[in-house]
Amino acid sequence: MSLSPNLSVYVTSPDSKSDSRDEKIVRELLQAIIDRRLRPGTRLPEDSLGEAFKVSRTTIRKALQKLAQQRLVTMAHNRGARVAQPSRKEAEDVFTARRLLESALIPMVHQHQQTPAYAELHKLVKQEVAAREAGQWQEEVQLSARFHVQLAVATGNLILGEQVAQLTSLSSLIISLYGTSASVGCDCGEHKDLLKLIEENKVEQAQKWMDHHLDKIYRTINTSLDSGEDVDFKSLFSS
Amino acid sequence: MSLSPNLSVYVTSPDSKSDSRDEKIVRELLQAIIDRRLRPGTRLPEDSLGEAFKVSRTTIRKALQKLAQQRLVTMAHNRGARVAQPSRKEAEDVFTARRLLESALIPMVHQHQQTPAYAELHKLVKQEVAAREAGQWQEEVQLSARFHVQLAVATGNLILGEQVAQLTSLSSLIISLYGTSASVGCDCGEHKDLLKLIEENKVEQAQKWMDHHLDKIYRTINTSLDSGEDVDFKSLFSS
DNA sequence: AATATTCAAATTGGATACAATCGTGTATCC
DNA sequence: GGATACACGATTGTATCCAATTTGAATATT
């Protein structure tokens, strides 16, 4: 059961040898997107990307197609690929889905209790706090995302792990698009509290906490902002 | 926001004109897989597929990659693609994820109450019963799957809809692989009961019903059966 | 001067061609 | 006789090529 490229960005996968050329490119692009080095709407021409990665367009297209299926890039016919600009509706859907999934899987984490998973989670919390104190902005965001993914992986269910990983990547993109200054550092360090609740068998409280946590993040994003995505003018100017 | 090919198999999409060549192939292959006309493990050589669909390998490859990302086909390096053979662990994970997701989204369906969605659900139940009574085996399975997907779509959340669609397709594959004779017709017609519970505001009961329903289906599959997937002979014959 | 038409540059979509790799069968060597 | 080495066939991986489409600008037209 091989890991999807999306998951492999978050979990420290020991199988770094099974890198086909295009997966490495997928990971690098993915990383660049969630690091906000590629902003939403940025065009992704196959030629220049191929030149940058020193591969042909064929390989680039394979990578772009994979990202497109994760909704991280959009591909319009004959008009190329660009970094996705999720609509406000889509943003809401993503966070709603996350609240549903991630609070529902907490009982599984508790049930499937495995020491190594908890150790990993504690480590991530530690690193996250350290990154915040060091003012390492990008690192902190990345670690926060990894915490959420790792929690899903701690259920022992890879399917859930991948779904959460995908939603987390989309969240990064959404925050990159609609996020205010508050979206970034507002709620960090608190992950420790969640972990504590789980370990103290306060499962229901932990679920509520997670639901609240994600809702808070969603509320920080500025949904009134225009996304700049393609608008359906036909319905907008129906005279 | 364009539909993924996976969803478009289940929902009656009016935008059948936006079919790029490869999406049509994806849908046909997907349909063949969930209809069991392509059994798990079947090799999918690019040449012969290209010949069958009268397109080049490039297009076939694109289609196969999309299916691979949904875990419906596996692609081994230099050894081609074949219809996936989910491991027993993966089968368990899929159904666990479905129980989590599909029971959790029921409150949303109830909350997002929209008349057309309910009409569609009632229509599907009707057709499902009709198909069963007519003894149309494949049709019935297909309609049952569509019910589950449509329920997720009825939340108004396309992200959830797609995730459930993906899990549903995988379920079909899993049943095709491990399913016993009981896996097929055991629990049909009951979908009506679920719908009734939701409409009567008995949300919690409906959730329990769904959880039970999926658990029942999972229990019908024969997890003791060998999947035929790549086996680790070394550990199997360690003398 | 404003609008419409045409043309050219750039970029993608798809097909073909070549190189790399894997599995299998055969031959050779011990 | 058995095992290793080699080679062949088949199939995939990647690059290149050509046609199709879009986009923007320049020119023509009213």
Coordinates of C-alpha atoms in Angstrom, one line a residue, chain B residues 38-139:
Chain B
L38 CA -13.0 -5.9 -14.9
R39 CA -12.0 -8.1 -12.1
P40 CA -9.4 -7.1 -9.5
G41 CA -5.9 -7.9 -10.7
T42 CA -6.8 -7.7 -14.4
R43 CA -3.9 -6.3 -16.3
L44 CA -4.5 -3.0 -18.2
P45 CA -1.9 -2.8 -20.9
E46 CA -1.7 0.7 -22.4
D47 CA -1.4 -0.6 -26.0
S48 CA -4.5 -2.8 -26.1
L49 CA -6.6 -0.2 -24.2
G50 CA -5.5 2.5 -26.6
E51 CA -6.5 0.3 -29.5
A52 CA -9.8 -0.5 -27.9
F53 CA -10.6 3.2 -27.4
K54 CA -9.0 4.3 -30.6
V55 CA -6.6 6.7 -28.8
S56 CA -2.9 6.8 -28.3
R57 CA -1.2 5.6 -25.2
T58 CA -0.8 9.1 -24.0
T59 CA -4.5 9.4 -23.4
I60 CA -4.8 6.0 -21.9
R61 CA -2.0 6.8 -19.5
K62 CA -3.7 9.9 -18.4
A63 CA -6.9 8.0 -17.6
L64 CA -5.0 5.3 -15.8
Q65 CA -3.2 7.8 -13.6
K66 CA -6.4 9.3 -12.5
L67 CA -7.8 5.9 -11.6
A68 CA -4.5 5.1 -9.8
Q69 CA -4.9 8.2 -7.6
Q70 CA -8.2 6.9 -6.5
R71 CA -6.6 3.6 -5.6
L72 CA -8.8 1.8 -8.2
V73 CA -5.9 0.7 -10.2
T74 CA -2.3 0.1 -9.1
M75 CA 0.7 1.1 -11.3
A76 CA 4.0 -0.6 -10.6
H77 CA 7.1 0.9 -12.1
N78 CA 7.7 -0.6 -15.5
R79 CA 5.2 -3.3 -14.8
G80 CA 2.1 -1.6 -15.9
A81 CA -1.3 -1.0 -14.5
R82 CA -3.8 -3.4 -13.2
V83 CA -7.1 -3.3 -11.5
A84 CA -6.4 -2.8 -7.8
Q85 CA -6.6 -5.7 -5.3
P86 CA -7.1 -3.9 -2.0
S87 CA -5.6 -5.7 0.9
R88 CA -7.9 -6.8 3.7
K89 CA -6.5 -4.0 5.8
E90 CA -7.3 -1.6 3.2
A91 CA -10.8 -3.0 2.9
E92 CA -11.3 -2.6 6.6
D93 CA -10.0 1.0 6.4
V94 CA -12.4 1.9 3.6
F95 CA -15.4 0.7 5.4
T96 CA -14.3 2.3 8.7
A97 CA -13.8 5.6 6.9
R98 CA -17.3 5.2 5.3
R99 CA -18.9 4.6 8.7
L100 CA -17.2 7.6 10.1
L101 CA -18.0 9.9 7.2
E102 CA -21.4 8.8 6.2
S103 CA -22.9 8.7 9.7
A104 CA -21.4 12.0 10.6
L105 CA -22.8 13.8 7.5
I106 CA -26.4 12.8 8.2
P107 CA -27.0 15.8 10.5
M108 CA -25.8 18.0 7.7
V109 CA -28.3 16.4 5.3
H110 CA -31.0 17.0 7.8
Q111 CA -29.9 20.6 8.4
H112 CA -29.4 21.5 4.7
Q113 CA -32.8 20.1 4.0
Q114 CA -33.6 20.8 0.3
T115 CA -36.6 19.5 -1.5
P116 CA -34.9 18.5 -4.8
A117 CA -32.3 16.4 -3.0
Y118 CA -34.9 14.5 -1.2
A119 CA -36.9 14.0 -4.3
E120 CA -33.8 12.5 -6.0
L121 CA -33.2 10.2 -3.0
H122 CA -36.8 9.0 -3.1
K123 CA -36.5 8.4 -6.8
L124 CA -33.3 6.3 -6.3
V125 CA -35.0 4.2 -3.6
K126 CA -37.9 3.5 -5.9
Q127 CA -35.6 2.5 -8.8
E128 CA -33.6 0.4 -6.5
V129 CA -36.6 -1.6 -5.4
A130 CA -37.8 -1.9 -9.0
A131 CA -34.4 -3.2 -10.1
R132 CA -34.3 -5.8 -7.3
E133 CA -37.8 -7.1 -8.1
A134 CA -36.8 -7.3 -11.7
G135 CA -33.8 -9.3 -10.7
Q136 CA -31.5 -6.8 -12.4
W137 CA -28.5 -7.5 -10.3
Q138 CA -25.9 -5.0 -11.6
E139 CA -28.5 -2.2 -11.8

